[in-house]
Short mmCIF file of C-alpha atoms in Angstrom, two decimals:
data_model
loop_
_atom_site.label_atom_id
_atom_site.label_comp_id
_atom_site.label_asym_id
_atom_site.label_seq_id
_atom_site.Cartn_x
_atom_site.Cartn_y
_atom_site.Cartn_z
CA UNK Y 5 -32.22 -11.69 14.16
CA UNK Y 6 -31.82 -10.96 18.10
CA UNK Y 7 -28.65 -11.26 18.41
CA UNK Y 8 -26.95 -10.26 14.92
CA UNK Y 9 -24.96 -13.59 14.67
CA UNK Y 10 -24.01 -14.26 11.46
CA UNK Y 11 -22.62 -17.72 11.98
CA UNK Y 12 -26.46 -18.52 13.53
CA UNK Y 13 -27.54 -17.10 10.09
CA UNK Y 14 -25.33 -18.74 7.82
CA UNK Y 15 -26.35 -22.17 10.18
CA UNK Y 16 -30.50 -21.31 9.46
CA UNK Y 17 -29.55 -21.21 5.84
CA UNK Y 18 -27.32 -24.92 6.14
CA UNK Y 19 -30.28 -26.62 8.26
CA UNK Y 20 -33.04 -25.12 6.19
CA UNK Y 21 -31.58 -26.14 2.73
CA UNK Y 22 -31.17 -29.68 3.99
CA UNK Y 23 -34.76 -29.47 5.15
CA UNK Y 24 -36.13 -28.72 1.84
CA UNK Y 25 -34.08 -31.18 0.13
CA UNK Y 26 -35.55 -34.12 1.91
CA UNK Y 27 -38.73 -33.55 1.39
CA UNK Y 28 -40.55 -34.00 -2.24
CA UNK Y 29 -41.33 -31.22 -4.52
CA UNK Y 30 -44.98 -32.27 -4.18
CA UNK Y 31 -45.32 -32.55 -0.03
CA UNK Y 32 -47.51 -30.14 0.83
CA UNK Y 33 -45.05 -29.33 4.08
CA UNK Y 34 -42.27 -28.26 2.02
CA UNK Y 35 -43.61 -24.83 1.52
CA UNK Y 36 -42.82 -23.54 5.36
CA UNK Y 37 -39.30 -24.37 5.03
CA UNK Y 38 -38.81 -22.83 1.61
CA UNK Y 39 -40.31 -19.84 3.01
CA UNK Y 40 -38.12 -19.72 6.14
CA UNK Y 41 -35.20 -20.51 3.74
CA UNK Y 42 -36.22 -17.34 1.45
CA UNK Y 43 -36.34 -15.26 4.41
CA UNK Y 44 -32.87 -16.31 5.53
CA UNK Y 45 -31.19 -15.92 2.69
CA UNK Y 46 -33.13 -12.23 1.89
CA UNK Y 47 -31.63 -11.48 5.93
CA UNK Y 48 -28.10 -12.75 4.56
CA UNK Y 49 -28.16 -10.83 1.48
CA UNK Y 50 -28.67 -8.19 3.53
CA UNK Y 51 -25.83 -8.86 6.00
CA UNK Y 52 -22.64 -9.84 3.10
CA UNK Y 53 -24.58 -8.66 -0.16
CA UNK Y 54 -23.29 -12.06 -1.94
CA UNK Y 55 -25.32 -11.95 -5.08
CA UNK Y 56 -25.82 -15.56 -4.95
CA UNK Y 57 -27.88 -15.49 -2.06
CA UNK Y 58 -30.31 -12.80 -3.74
CA UNK Y 59 -30.58 -15.09 -6.82
CA UNK Y 60 -31.42 -18.31 -4.61
CA UNK Y 61 -34.10 -15.89 -3.11
CA UNK Y 62 -35.49 -15.21 -6.45
CA UNK Y 63 -35.59 -18.99 -7.56
CA UNK Y 64 -37.29 -19.79 -4.50
CA UNK Y 65 -39.61 -17.25 -4.87
CA UNK Y 66 -40.72 -18.54 -8.48
CA UNK Y 67 -41.26 -21.44 -7.02
CA UNK Y 68 -43.29 -20.93 -4.22
CA UNK Y 69 -45.29 -19.09 -6.32
CA UNK Y 70 -45.79 -21.79 -8.81
CA UNK Y 71 -46.96 -24.19 -6.15
CA UNK Y 72 -49.23 -21.96 -4.06
CA UNK Y 73 -52.83 -22.76 -5.48
CA UNK Y 74 -54.13 -19.40 -7.03
CA UNK Y 75 -57.18 -19.29 -4.48
CA UNK Y 76 -54.43 -19.31 -1.63
CA UNK Y 77 -54.05 -16.64 0.48
CA UNK Y 78 -50.32 -16.46 0.48
CA UNK Y 79 -50.54 -16.08 -3.18
CA UNK Y 80 -50.61 -12.40 -2.79
CA UNK Y 81 -47.77 -12.37 -0.31
CA UNK Y 82 -45.77 -14.57 -3.03
CA UNK Y 83 -46.06 -12.33 -5.92
CA UNK Y 84 -45.78 -9.15 -3.61
CA UNK Y 85 -42.24 -10.69 -2.38
CA UNK Y 86 -41.46 -11.69 -5.55
CA UNK Y 87 -41.63 -8.57 -7.43
CA UNK Y 88 -40.18 -6.49 -4.49
CA UNK Y 89 -37.51 -9.08 -4.67
CA UNK Y 90 -36.78 -8.65 -8.50
CA UNK Y 91 -36.97 -4.64 -8.07
CA UNK Y 92 -34.09 -5.35 -5.35
CA UNK Y 93 -31.93 -6.96 -7.58
CA UNK Y 94 -32.60 -4.53 -10.48
CA UNK Y 95 -31.06 -1.72 -8.20
CA UNK Y 96 -28.50 -3.95 -7.71
CA UNK Y 97 -27.26 -5.34 -11.03
CA UNK Y 98 -29.19 -2.46 -13.08
CA UNK Y 99 -30.94 -5.88 -15.19
CA UNK Y 100 -33.83 -4.28 -17.48
CA UNK Y 101 -35.62 -8.08 -17.48
CA UNK Y 102 -35.99 -7.62 -13.77
CA UNK Y 103 -37.60 -4.67 -13.63
CA UNK Y 104 -39.78 -5.79 -16.20
CA UNK Y 105 -40.96 -8.97 -14.54
CA UNK Y 106 -41.36 -6.89 -11.40
CA UNK Y 107 -43.75 -4.48 -12.99
CA UNK Y 108 -45.78 -7.46 -14.64
CA UNK Y 109 -46.20 -9.13 -11.36
CA UNK Y 110 -47.58 -5.87 -9.77
CA UNK Y 111 -49.74 -5.27 -12.76
CA UNK Y 112 -51.40 -8.50 -12.73
CA UNK Y 113 -51.59 -8.58 -9.53
CA UNK Y 114 -53.41 -5.50 -8.51
CA UNK Y 115 -56.88 -6.74 -10.38
CA UNK Y 116 -56.94 -9.60 -8.16
CA UNK Y 117 -57.09 -7.56 -4.95
CA UNK Y 118 -60.28 -5.84 -3.88
CA UNK Y 119 -60.10 -2.05 -2.77
CA UNK Y 120 -60.90 -2.92 0.91
CA UNK Y 121 -57.88 -5.71 0.81
CA UNK Y 122 -55.38 -5.44 3.74
CA UNK Y 123 -52.21 -5.97 1.06
CA UNK Y 124 -53.54 -3.28 -1.69
CA UNK Y 125 -51.63 -0.58 0.18
CA UNK Y 126 -48.47 -2.21 0.02
CA UNK Y 127 -48.87 -3.82 -3.05
CA UNK Y 128 -49.75 -0.22 -4.91
CA UNK Y 129 -46.67 1.40 -3.11
CA UNK Y 130 -44.42 -1.44 -4.32
CA UNK Y 131 -45.99 -0.59 -7.92
CA UNK Y 132 -45.01 2.80 -7.30
CA UNK Y 133 -41.66 2.20 -6.65
CA UNK Y 134 -41.24 -0.06 -9.69
CA UNK Y 135 -42.86 2.58 -11.86
CA UNK Y 136 -40.14 5.32 -10.26
CA UNK Y 137 -37.41 2.73 -11.16
CA UNK Y 138 -38.72 2.98 -14.77
CA UNK Y 139 -39.27 6.46 -15.22
CA UNK Y 140 -35.89 7.37 -13.93
CA UNK Y 141 -34.14 4.37 -16.19
CA UNK Y 142 -36.05 5.39 -19.44
CA UNK Y 143 -37.03 9.01 -18.67
CA UNK Y 144 -40.76 8.01 -19.09
CA UNK Y 145 -43.17 11.05 -18.00
CA UNK Y 146 -46.30 8.92 -18.42
CA UNK Y 147 -44.78 5.88 -15.91
CA UNK Y 148 -43.25 8.79 -13.51
CA UNK Y 149 -46.99 10.56 -13.49
CA UNK Y 150 -48.44 6.84 -12.64
CA UNK Y 151 -46.05 6.61 -9.89
CA UNK Y 152 -47.36 9.64 -8.13
CA UNK Y 153 -50.71 8.49 -8.40
CA UNK Y 154 -50.30 5.02 -7.37
CA UNK Y 155 -47.88 5.95 -4.35
CA UNK Y 156 -50.76 8.83 -3.47
CA UNK Y 157 -53.47 6.05 -3.43
CA UNK Y 158 -51.48 3.60 -1.34
CA UNK Y 159 -51.17 6.74 1.18
CA UNK Y 160 -54.66 7.37 1.51
CA UNK Y 161 -55.39 3.80 1.82
CA UNK Y 162 -53.02 2.97 4.30
CA UNK Y 163 -54.15 2.81 8.23
CA UNK Y 164 -52.80 5.38 10.93
CA UNK Y 165 -49.45 4.08 12.31
CA UNK Y 166 -49.14 1.64 8.92
CA UNK Y 167 -45.73 0.34 9.28
CA UNK Y 168 -45.63 0.67 5.72
CA UNK Y 169 -46.51 4.41 5.22
CA UNK Y 170 -42.93 5.94 5.72
CA UNK Y 171 -41.98 4.22 2.88
CA UNK Y 172 -44.66 4.58 0.59
CA UNK Y 173 -44.46 8.59 1.23
CA UNK Y 174 -40.38 8.14 0.52
CA UNK Y 175 -42.00 6.36 -3.07
CA UNK Y 176 -44.23 9.73 -3.64
CA UNK Y 177 -41.86 12.15 -2.13
CA UNK Y 178 -39.03 10.65 -4.56
CA UNK Y 179 -41.35 11.11 -7.18
CA UNK Y 180 -42.40 14.33 -7.11
CA UNK Y 181 -38.87 15.36 -6.78
CA UNK Y 182 -38.28 13.99 -9.81
CA UNK Y 183 -41.43 15.63 -11.81
CA UNK Y 184 -39.97 18.75 -10.76
CA UNK Y 185 -36.67 18.21 -11.91
CA UNK Y 186 -38.13 17.38 -15.08
CA UNK Y 187 -40.60 19.80 -15.60
CA UNK Y 188 -40.03 22.78 -13.19
CA UNK Y 189 -42.93 23.33 -11.75
CA UNK Y 190 -43.12 24.72 -7.83
CA UNK Y 191 -46.22 22.77 -6.82
CA UNK Y 192 -44.35 19.54 -7.38
CA UNK Y 193 -41.11 21.18 -5.36
CA UNK Y 194 -43.52 22.37 -2.67
CA UNK Y 195 -45.43 18.95 -2.63
CA UNK Y 196 -42.21 16.88 -2.50
CA UNK Y 197 -41.06 19.08 0.13
CA UNK Y 198 -44.20 18.31 2.16
CA UNK Y 199 -44.17 14.80 1.71
CA UNK Y 200 -40.77 14.06 2.43
CA UNK Y 201 -40.71 16.22 5.33
CA UNK Y 202 -44.17 14.18 6.67
CA UNK Y 203 -42.31 10.87 5.65
CA UNK Y 204 -38.96 11.54 8.17
CA UNK Y 205 -41.23 13.18 10.76
CA UNK Y 206 -43.65 10.11 11.44
CA UNK Y 207 -40.76 7.03 10.98
CA UNK Y 208 -40.07 5.56 13.89
CA UNK Y 209 -36.83 6.31 15.43
CA UNK Y 210 -35.87 2.79 15.33
CA UNK Y 211 -36.08 2.48 11.86
CA UNK Y 212 -32.67 2.12 10.19
CA UNK Y 213 -34.12 3.75 6.92
CA UNK Y 214 -35.13 7.18 8.86
CA UNK Y 215 -31.41 8.90 8.48
CA UNK Y 216 -32.69 7.90 4.29
CA UNK Y 217 -35.78 9.78 4.53
CA UNK Y 218 -34.12 12.97 6.00
CA UNK Y 219 -31.47 12.70 2.94
CA UNK Y 220 -33.89 12.72 0.81
CA UNK Y 221 -35.71 15.53 2.48
CA UNK Y 222 -32.49 17.79 2.52
CA UNK Y 223 -31.82 17.02 -1.57
CA UNK Y 224 -35.85 18.19 -1.99
CA UNK Y 225 -35.08 21.31 0.19
CA UNK Y 226 -31.89 22.03 -2.02
CA UNK Y 227 -33.54 21.81 -5.09
CA UNK Y 228 -36.44 24.17 -4.23
CA UNK Y 229 -33.57 26.56 -2.74
CA UNK Y 230 -32.11 26.33 -6.42
CA UNK Y 231 -35.11 27.10 -8.14
CA UNK Y 232 -36.85 29.89 -5.65
CA UNK Y 233 -33.91 30.92 -3.76
CA UNK Y 234 -35.50 30.93 -0.27
CA UNK Y 235 -32.13 31.37 2.26
CA UNK Y 236 -34.49 29.08 4.99
CA UNK Y 237 -34.87 25.97 2.14
CA UNK Y 238 -30.92 26.11 2.25
CA UNK Y 239 -31.00 26.09 6.11
CA UNK Y 240 -33.19 23.32 6.12
CA UNK Y 241 -31.12 21.27 3.64
CA UNK Y 242 -28.04 21.35 5.80
CA UNK Y 243 -30.01 20.48 8.88
CA UNK Y 244 -31.60 17.39 6.99
CA UNK Y 245 -28.62 16.08 5.58
CA UNK Y 246 -26.59 16.23 8.79
CA UNK Y 247 -29.22 14.32 10.35
CA UNK Y 248 -28.83 12.09 7.52
CA UNK Y 249 -24.89 11.91 7.94
CA UNK Y 250 -25.08 11.61 11.65
CA UNK Y 251 -27.82 8.56 11.85
CA UNK Y 252 -26.16 6.04 8.80
CA UNK Y 253 -23.61 3.67 9.86
CA UNK Y 254 -20.19 5.14 9.26
CA UNK Y 255 -18.26 4.10 6.57
CA UNK Y 256 -21.93 2.56 4.71
CA UNK Y 257 -22.24 3.79 0.76
CA UNK Y 258 -25.46 5.81 1.99
CA UNK Y 259 -23.59 7.54 4.75
CA UNK Y 260 -21.04 8.97 2.37
CA UNK Y 261 -23.03 9.33 -0.53
CA UNK Y 262 -25.40 11.60 2.33
CA UNK Y 263 -21.99 13.37 3.36
CA UNK Y 264 -20.93 14.36 -0.17
CA UNK Y 265 -24.55 15.89 -0.35
CA UNK Y 266 -24.58 17.88 2.61
CA UNK Y 267 -20.74 18.96 1.40
CA UNK Y 268 -22.07 20.33 -1.93
CA UNK Y 269 -24.77 22.11 -0.14
CA UNK Y 270 -22.56 23.84 2.65
CA UNK Y 271 -20.26 24.85 -0.37
CA UNK Y 272 -23.26 26.71 -2.02
CA UNK Y 273 -24.09 28.27 1.41
CA UNK Y 274 -20.62 29.50 1.65
CA UNK Y 275 -20.41 30.65 -2.27
CA UNK Y 276 -23.39 32.70 -1.32
CA UNK Y 277 -22.60 34.16 2.16
CA UNK Y 278 -19.08 33.43 2.99
CA UNK Y 279 -19.33 32.11 6.36
CA UNK Y 280 -15.88 29.97 7.24
CA UNK Y 281 -17.51 27.58 9.14
CA UNK Y 282 -19.62 26.17 6.47
CA UNK Y 283 -16.98 25.86 4.19
CA UNK Y 284 -14.55 23.87 6.77
CA UNK Y 285 -17.75 21.82 7.51
CA UNK Y 286 -18.18 21.27 3.52
CA UNK Y 287 -14.01 19.94 2.86
CA UNK Y 288 -14.50 17.86 5.87
CA UNK Y 289 -17.50 16.15 4.77
CA UNK Y 290 -16.11 15.68 1.28
CA UNK Y 291 -12.50 14.34 2.40
CA UNK Y 292 -14.74 11.72 4.48
CA UNK Y 293 -16.67 11.10 1.95
CA UNK Y 294 -14.01 10.36 -0.61
CA UNK Y 295 -11.96 8.33 1.83
CA UNK Y 296 -14.98 5.76 2.52
CA UNK Y 297 -16.36 5.80 -0.89
CA UNK Y 298 -15.54 2.64 -3.05
CA UNK Y 299 -12.64 3.37 -5.30
CA UNK Y 300 -14.28 2.77 -8.32
CA UNK Y 301 -16.93 4.95 -7.69
CA UNK Y 302 -18.37 7.15 -10.88
CA UNK Y 303 -18.24 10.22 -9.17
CA UNK Y 304 -14.80 10.16 -7.86
CA UNK Y 305 -12.65 12.34 -10.34
CA UNK Y 306 -15.18 15.30 -10.18
CA UNK Y 307 -15.49 14.67 -6.46
CA UNK Y 308 -11.57 15.15 -5.91
CA UNK Y 309 -11.93 18.30 -8.32
CA UNK Y 310 -14.11 19.88 -6.10
CA UNK Y 311 -12.64 19.19 -3.25
CA UNK Y 312 -9.21 20.29 -4.65
CA UNK Y 313 -11.20 23.75 -5.39
CA UNK Y 314 -12.89 23.90 -1.81
CA UNK Y 315 -9.01 23.54 -0.23
CA UNK Y 316 -7.98 26.41 -2.89
CA UNK Y 317 -10.68 28.57 -1.68
CA UNK Y 318 -9.71 27.90 1.83
CA UNK Y 319 -6.35 29.01 1.09
CA UNK Y 320 -6.86 32.28 -0.29
CA UNK Y 321 -9.32 32.88 2.83
CA UNK Y 322 -6.56 31.74 5.39
CA UNK Y 323 -3.42 31.42 3.44
CA UNK Y 324 -2.43 28.45 5.21
CA UNK Y 325 0.20 26.14 3.07
CA UNK Y 326 -1.17 22.89 4.21
CA UNK Y 327 -4.75 23.61 2.13
CA UNK Y 328 -3.05 24.62 -1.34
CA UNK Y 329 -0.30 21.77 -0.88
CA UNK Y 330 -3.41 19.47 -0.38
CA UNK Y 331 -5.39 21.39 -2.91
CA UNK Y 332 -2.45 20.22 -5.27
CA UNK Y 333 -2.43 16.95 -4.04
CA UNK Y 334 -6.03 16.14 -4.67
CA UNK Y 335 -6.21 17.51 -7.78
CA UNK Y 336 -3.45 15.47 -9.01
CA UNK Y 337 -5.42 12.66 -7.86
CA UNK Y 338 -8.44 13.92 -10.12
CA UNK Y 339 -6.38 14.11 -13.05
CA UNK Y 340 -5.59 10.63 -12.63
CA UNK Y 341 -9.15 9.68 -11.91
CA UNK Y 342 -10.20 11.61 -15.15
CA UNK Y 343 -7.77 10.13 -17.12
CA UNK Y 344 -9.20 6.56 -16.22
CA UNK Y 345 -12.56 7.33 -16.55
CA UNK Y 346 -12.94 10.48 -18.94
CA UNK Y 347 -15.03 11.81 -17.03
CA UNK Y 348 -15.00 14.62 -16.19
CA UNK Y 349 -12.86 15.72 -19.13
CA UNK Y 350 -9.08 15.74 -18.33
CA UNK Y 351 -8.17 18.47 -20.12
CA UNK Y 352 -10.26 21.10 -18.12
CA UNK Y 353 -9.09 18.77 -14.46
CA UNK Y 354 -5.51 19.12 -15.97
CA UNK Y 355 -6.06 22.99 -16.67
CA UNK Y 356 -7.73 23.62 -12.97
CA UNK Y 357 -4.63 21.98 -11.52
CA UNK Y 358 -1.97 24.44 -13.68
CA UNK Y 359 -3.65 27.51 -12.48
CA UNK Y 360 -3.43 26.19 -9.01
CA UNK Y 361 0.00 25.04 -9.25
CA UNK Y 362 0.54 28.83 -10.75
CA UNK Y 363 -0.39 30.19 -7.96
CA UNK Y 364 1.65 28.01 -5.21
CA UNK Y 365 4.42 28.96 -7.20
CA UNK Y 366 3.48 32.90 -7.48
CA UNK Y 367 3.41 32.54 -3.50
CA UNK Y 368 6.58 30.16 -2.84
CA UNK Y 369 8.47 30.30 -6.16
CA UNK Y 370 9.15 26.44 -6.81
CA UNK Y 371 10.19 26.50 -10.66
CA UNK Y 372 8.99 23.15 -10.74
CA UNK Y 373 5.40 23.96 -10.00
CA UNK Y 374 5.25 26.92 -12.96
CA UNK Y 375 7.05 24.53 -15.22
CA UNK Y 376 4.67 21.53 -14.59
CA UNK Y 377 1.52 24.37 -14.86
CA UNK Y 378 2.60 25.04 -18.22
CA UNK Y 379 3.04 21.80 -19.79
CA UNK Y 380 -0.66 21.36 -18.21
CA UNK Y 381 -1.89 24.04 -19.70
CA UNK Y 382 -0.49 23.86 -22.95
CA UNK Y 383 -1.27 20.05 -23.35
CA UNK Y 384 -5.30 21.01 -22.20
CA UNK Y 385 -5.92 23.69 -24.65
CA UNK Y 386 -3.88 21.05 -27.61
CA UNK Y 387 -6.48 18.44 -26.24
CA UNK Y 388 -9.35 21.15 -27.04
CA UNK Y 389 -11.22 20.67 -30.26
CA UNK Y 390 -11.27 24.19 -32.20
CA UNK Y 391 -15.41 24.18 -31.78
CA UNK Y 392 -15.35 23.14 -28.29
CA UNK Y 393 -17.44 25.52 -26.14
CA UNK Y 394 -14.55 25.90 -23.64
CA UNK Y 395 -11.72 26.43 -26.17
CA UNK Y 396 -11.81 30.56 -25.32
CA UNK Y 397 -11.83 29.84 -21.46
CA UNK Y 398 -8.91 27.39 -21.92
CA UNK Y 399 -7.18 29.92 -24.03
CA UNK Y 400 -7.62 32.56 -21.72
CA UNK Y 401 -6.40 30.19 -18.59
CA UNK Y 402 -2.85 29.21 -20.97
CA UNK Y 403 -2.87 33.11 -21.48
CA UNK Y 404 -2.40 33.61 -17.20
CA UNK Y 405 -0.40 30.61 -16.93
CA UNK Y 406 2.18 32.31 -19.51
CA UNK Y 407 2.12 35.66 -18.13
CA UNK Y 408 3.00 33.78 -14.46
CA UNK Y 409 6.04 31.81 -16.20
CA UNK Y 410 7.37 35.25 -17.98
CA UNK Y 411 8.05 36.06 -14.19
CA UNK Y 412 11.25 33.96 -14.71
CA UNK Y 413 14.55 34.81 -15.76
CA UNK Y 414 15.01 34.39 -19.37
CA UNK Y 415 11.14 33.74 -20.01
CA UNK Y 416 10.36 37.35 -21.43
CA UNK Y 417 8.86 35.69 -24.81
CA UNK Y 418 5.85 34.16 -22.54
CA UNK Y 419 4.64 37.41 -21.68
CA UNK Y 420 4.44 38.07 -25.47
CA UNK Y 421 2.44 34.95 -25.98
CA UNK Y 422 0.32 35.56 -23.07
CA UNK Y 423 -1.33 39.00 -24.58
CA UNK Y 424 -1.79 37.43 -27.55
CA UNK Y 425 -3.77 34.45 -26.16
CA UNK Y 426 -5.42 36.53 -23.99
CA UNK Y 427 -6.44 39.01 -26.57
CA UNK Y 428 -7.39 35.71 -28.91
CA UNK Y 429 -9.47 34.97 -25.95
CA UNK Y 430 -11.45 37.98 -25.93
CA UNK Y 431 -12.48 37.60 -29.45
CA UNK Y 432 -14.42 34.71 -28.98
CA UNK Y 433 -17.41 34.50 -26.47
CA UNK Y 434 -16.46 33.14 -22.83
CA UNK Y 435 -19.34 31.39 -21.63
CA UNK Y 436 -18.39 31.87 -17.66
CA UNK Y 437 -15.67 33.05 -15.70
CA UNK Y 438 -12.51 31.52 -16.77
CA UNK Y 439 -9.18 32.76 -15.13
CA UNK Y 440 -7.90 31.66 -12.08
CA UNK Y 441 -5.07 33.34 -9.91
CA UNK Y 442 -6.94 37.12 -9.88
CA UNK Y 443 -5.89 38.98 -7.10
CA UNK Y 444 -7.04 38.43 -3.71
CA UNK Y 445 -9.16 41.59 -3.28
CA UNK Y 446 -10.76 40.02 -6.95
CA UNK Y 447 -13.19 37.31 -7.26
CA UNK Y 448 -11.76 34.21 -7.86
CA UNK Y 449 -12.60 32.82 -11.05
CA UNK Y 450 -12.54 29.17 -11.44
CA UNK Y 451 -11.79 27.43 -14.95
CA UNK Y 452 -15.36 27.15 -17.00
CA UNK Y 453 -15.88 23.84 -16.14
CA UNK Y 454 -14.69 23.94 -12.19
CA UNK Y 455 -18.93 23.86 -11.17
CA UNK Y 456 -20.11 21.44 -8.42
CA UNK Y 457 -22.06 18.78 -9.90
CA UNK Y 458 -25.54 17.69 -8.71
CA UNK Y 459 -26.53 15.49 -6.23
CA UNK Y 460 -24.89 11.65 -7.36
CA UNK Y 461 -28.02 10.42 -7.23
CA UNK Y 462 -29.78 12.59 -9.42
CA UNK Y 463 -30.11 14.21 -12.78
CA UNK Y 464 -29.25 18.19 -13.60
CA UNK Y 465 -31.95 20.37 -11.37
CA UNK Y 466 -34.27 22.03 -14.01
CA UNK Y 467 -33.42 25.51 -15.64
CA UNK Y 468 -34.83 28.40 -13.38
CA UNK Y 469 -36.57 31.56 -14.87
CA UNK Y 470 -33.92 34.07 -16.08
CA UNK Y 471 -31.19 31.31 -17.16
CA UNK Y 472 -30.52 33.05 -20.16
CA UNK Y 473 -29.89 36.45 -18.30
CA UNK Y 474 -27.65 34.33 -15.68
CA UNK Y 475 -25.91 33.36 -19.03
CA UNK Y 476 -25.04 36.65 -20.35
CA UNK Y 477 -23.85 37.64 -17.09
CA UNK Y 478 -21.48 34.56 -16.70
CA UNK Y 479 -20.07 35.61 -19.92
CA UNK Y 480 -19.41 39.28 -18.83
CA UNK Y 481 -17.69 37.93 -15.88
CA UNK Y 482 -15.62 35.75 -17.99
CA UNK Y 483 -13.87 38.70 -20.26
CA UNK Y 484 -13.95 41.00 -17.02
CA UNK Y 485 -11.52 38.62 -16.01
CA UNK Y 486 -9.95 37.96 -19.16
CA UNK Y 487 -9.50 41.85 -19.73
CA UNK Y 488 -8.13 42.23 -16.06
CA UNK Y 489 -5.44 39.87 -16.99
CA UNK Y 490 -4.99 41.02 -20.54
CA UNK Y 491 -4.08 44.88 -19.11
CA UNK Y 492 -2.21 43.68 -16.30
CA UNK Y 493 0.05 41.86 -19.12
CA UNK Y 494 0.42 44.32 -21.09
CA UNK Y 495 1.08 47.13 -17.94
CA UNK Y 496 3.74 44.67 -17.28
CA UNK Y 497 5.07 44.65 -20.77
CA UNK Y 498 5.14 48.31 -20.72
CA UNK Y 499 7.13 48.55 -17.62
CA UNK Y 500 9.74 45.98 -18.88
CA UNK Y 501 10.05 47.35 -22.48
CA UNK Y 502 8.22 51.33 -22.35
CA UNK Y 503 6.41 51.00 -25.27
CA UNK Y 504 3.69 53.43 -25.15
CA UNK Y 505 1.64 51.29 -27.75
CA UNK Y 506 1.23 48.66 -24.28
CA UNK Y 507 0.70 51.25 -21.82
CA UNK Y 508 -2.66 52.76 -24.11
CA UNK Y 509 -3.79 49.32 -24.48
CA UNK Y 510 -3.25 48.65 -21.01
CA UNK Y 511 -5.37 51.80 -20.50
CA UNK Y 512 -8.08 51.12 -22.62
CA UNK Y 513 -8.40 47.71 -21.13
CA UNK Y 514 -8.52 48.84 -17.62
CA UNK Y 515 -11.03 51.52 -18.96
CA UNK Y 516 -13.42 48.55 -20.12
CA UNK Y 517 -13.39 47.11 -17.20
CA UNK Y 518 -14.17 49.85 -15.05
CA UNK Y 519 -17.27 50.70 -17.05
CA UNK Y 520 -18.25 47.06 -17.63
CA UNK Y 521 -18.53 46.39 -13.69
CA UNK Y 522 -20.78 47.90 -11.33
CA UNK Y 523 -19.35 50.25 -8.49
CA UNK Y 524 -19.75 47.74 -5.90
CA UNK Y 525 -17.78 44.71 -7.86
CA UNK Y 526 -14.52 43.97 -6.45
CA UNK Y 527 -13.10 44.95 -9.78
CA UNK Y 528 -14.53 47.91 -10.46
CA UNK Y 529 -12.29 49.76 -7.72
CA UNK Y 530 -9.49 47.83 -8.78
CA UNK Y 531 -9.65 48.73 -12.35
CA UNK Y 532 -10.73 52.29 -11.20
CA UNK Y 533 -7.38 52.71 -9.17
CA UNK Y 534 -5.53 51.36 -11.47
CA UNK Y 535 -6.94 53.03 -14.87
CA UNK Y 536 -5.81 56.55 -12.10
CA UNK Y 537 -2.29 55.30 -12.08
CA UNK Y 538 -1.73 54.52 -16.00
CA UNK Y 539 -3.33 57.44 -17.01
CA UNK Y 540 -0.78 59.63 -14.51
CA UNK Y 541 2.25 57.60 -16.02
CA UNK Y 542 0.81 58.40 -19.47
CA UNK Y 543 0.72 62.14 -18.79
CA UNK Y 544 3.83 62.32 -17.42
CA UNK Y 545 5.31 60.35 -20.76
CA UNK Y 546 3.41 62.93 -22.89
#
């Protein structure tokens, strides 16, 4: 333990197994080496993460519990240790019977512990942790409320300076955070932040769990910001997550998860205030998380998709070719991952990849890019069911791809198809901004499904007040983006063929866009300027 030498640990396990084997099952002296062997196996599992060591530790604890007299002081430790280890194995392997057995051990042991028993606070904290696990797994509201009560009692019972207090506070804070996400009560959000901040602050600097406590605090602050919009919460969330990332072992699972969460919160602040350093740091952390994370991570496709989106946004900001090329590469990787797992929907990823490829064609002229983009867009629409809520957005995006494709020689018919698809999209509700590839002075309009996922270890955040109004605003943003593209396609077609019907339709589109956007909106000024130009042309034609 002092030298962190795994070879000594292996030798200890061998020797302790030998000692236990030489003693008869009914020899009272056998319990001591069994306790030591159990501890050595638990420590070795922490080093190598071999499931067999955890299984052997559980078997030994069962034997110790069965062989310890009911009135022996060690019975409490044996019961608590077995319950804790079963809970740990449940979190590793997800076996429901481990969680059920752990809960039964806690519930069976609590009545035997008097209120002043020194082991009772720790036992209650373990019970709260198991209840929280059940609440997460089964959406059990009663278990969640009981977890909060048990954790609160445990914290209140612990003496000042008790080394178990930070972990108990962590369980209480996580349970409060989960209840906030389920029920949306501000009091739970505030209590979660206060509890998790206290947990991180009182933990010893040498405590290996302290960076994780800061990660939990950061996520709770991000939740509260999403609900209440307090920018101070967002800044504090970033600070806490930075401390977590810097304090966790490099390339550990916890570190790459914290790095991803930090990237998501930084991206949120970039979306809010447009500070380029936030976008740079978000990209660096997202890239680090993906590279250091396991290749089979269930969220890998989503993470690659969002990294590709962030790189594309940075390209629009600085127009550096390497960002655009990396965005294409990353989105192609996201497409492969999505095809393998089905999450997110491959059609959504491919439509986003297609729009980015179309932008690269517009900037640099490689026909292979627009050819690939058109194939991806057509396949994505074909794979989308008629009743799919995102079909109108994807039809609109395909219209944009066809409009871009029509800039190639001999592809004039693509413009006709683009106009029809954009009109079709406007006849249906658009749930969020649909079109990628708006001009640099217009707001970026990602594909409808290209929204950042929640922190990987959490469920979606609760709906805040005014969510219906936000949905209506998103739909209007989507309609505005498609209206802009339709006006552009119609004016292009008028320029090629001179049909006044196209000119009149383009004027109507830009008039609609001007009237439906606020004066400060980037599209408002663009629509007004373009409308004035087209009306001047119409007057000359008349």
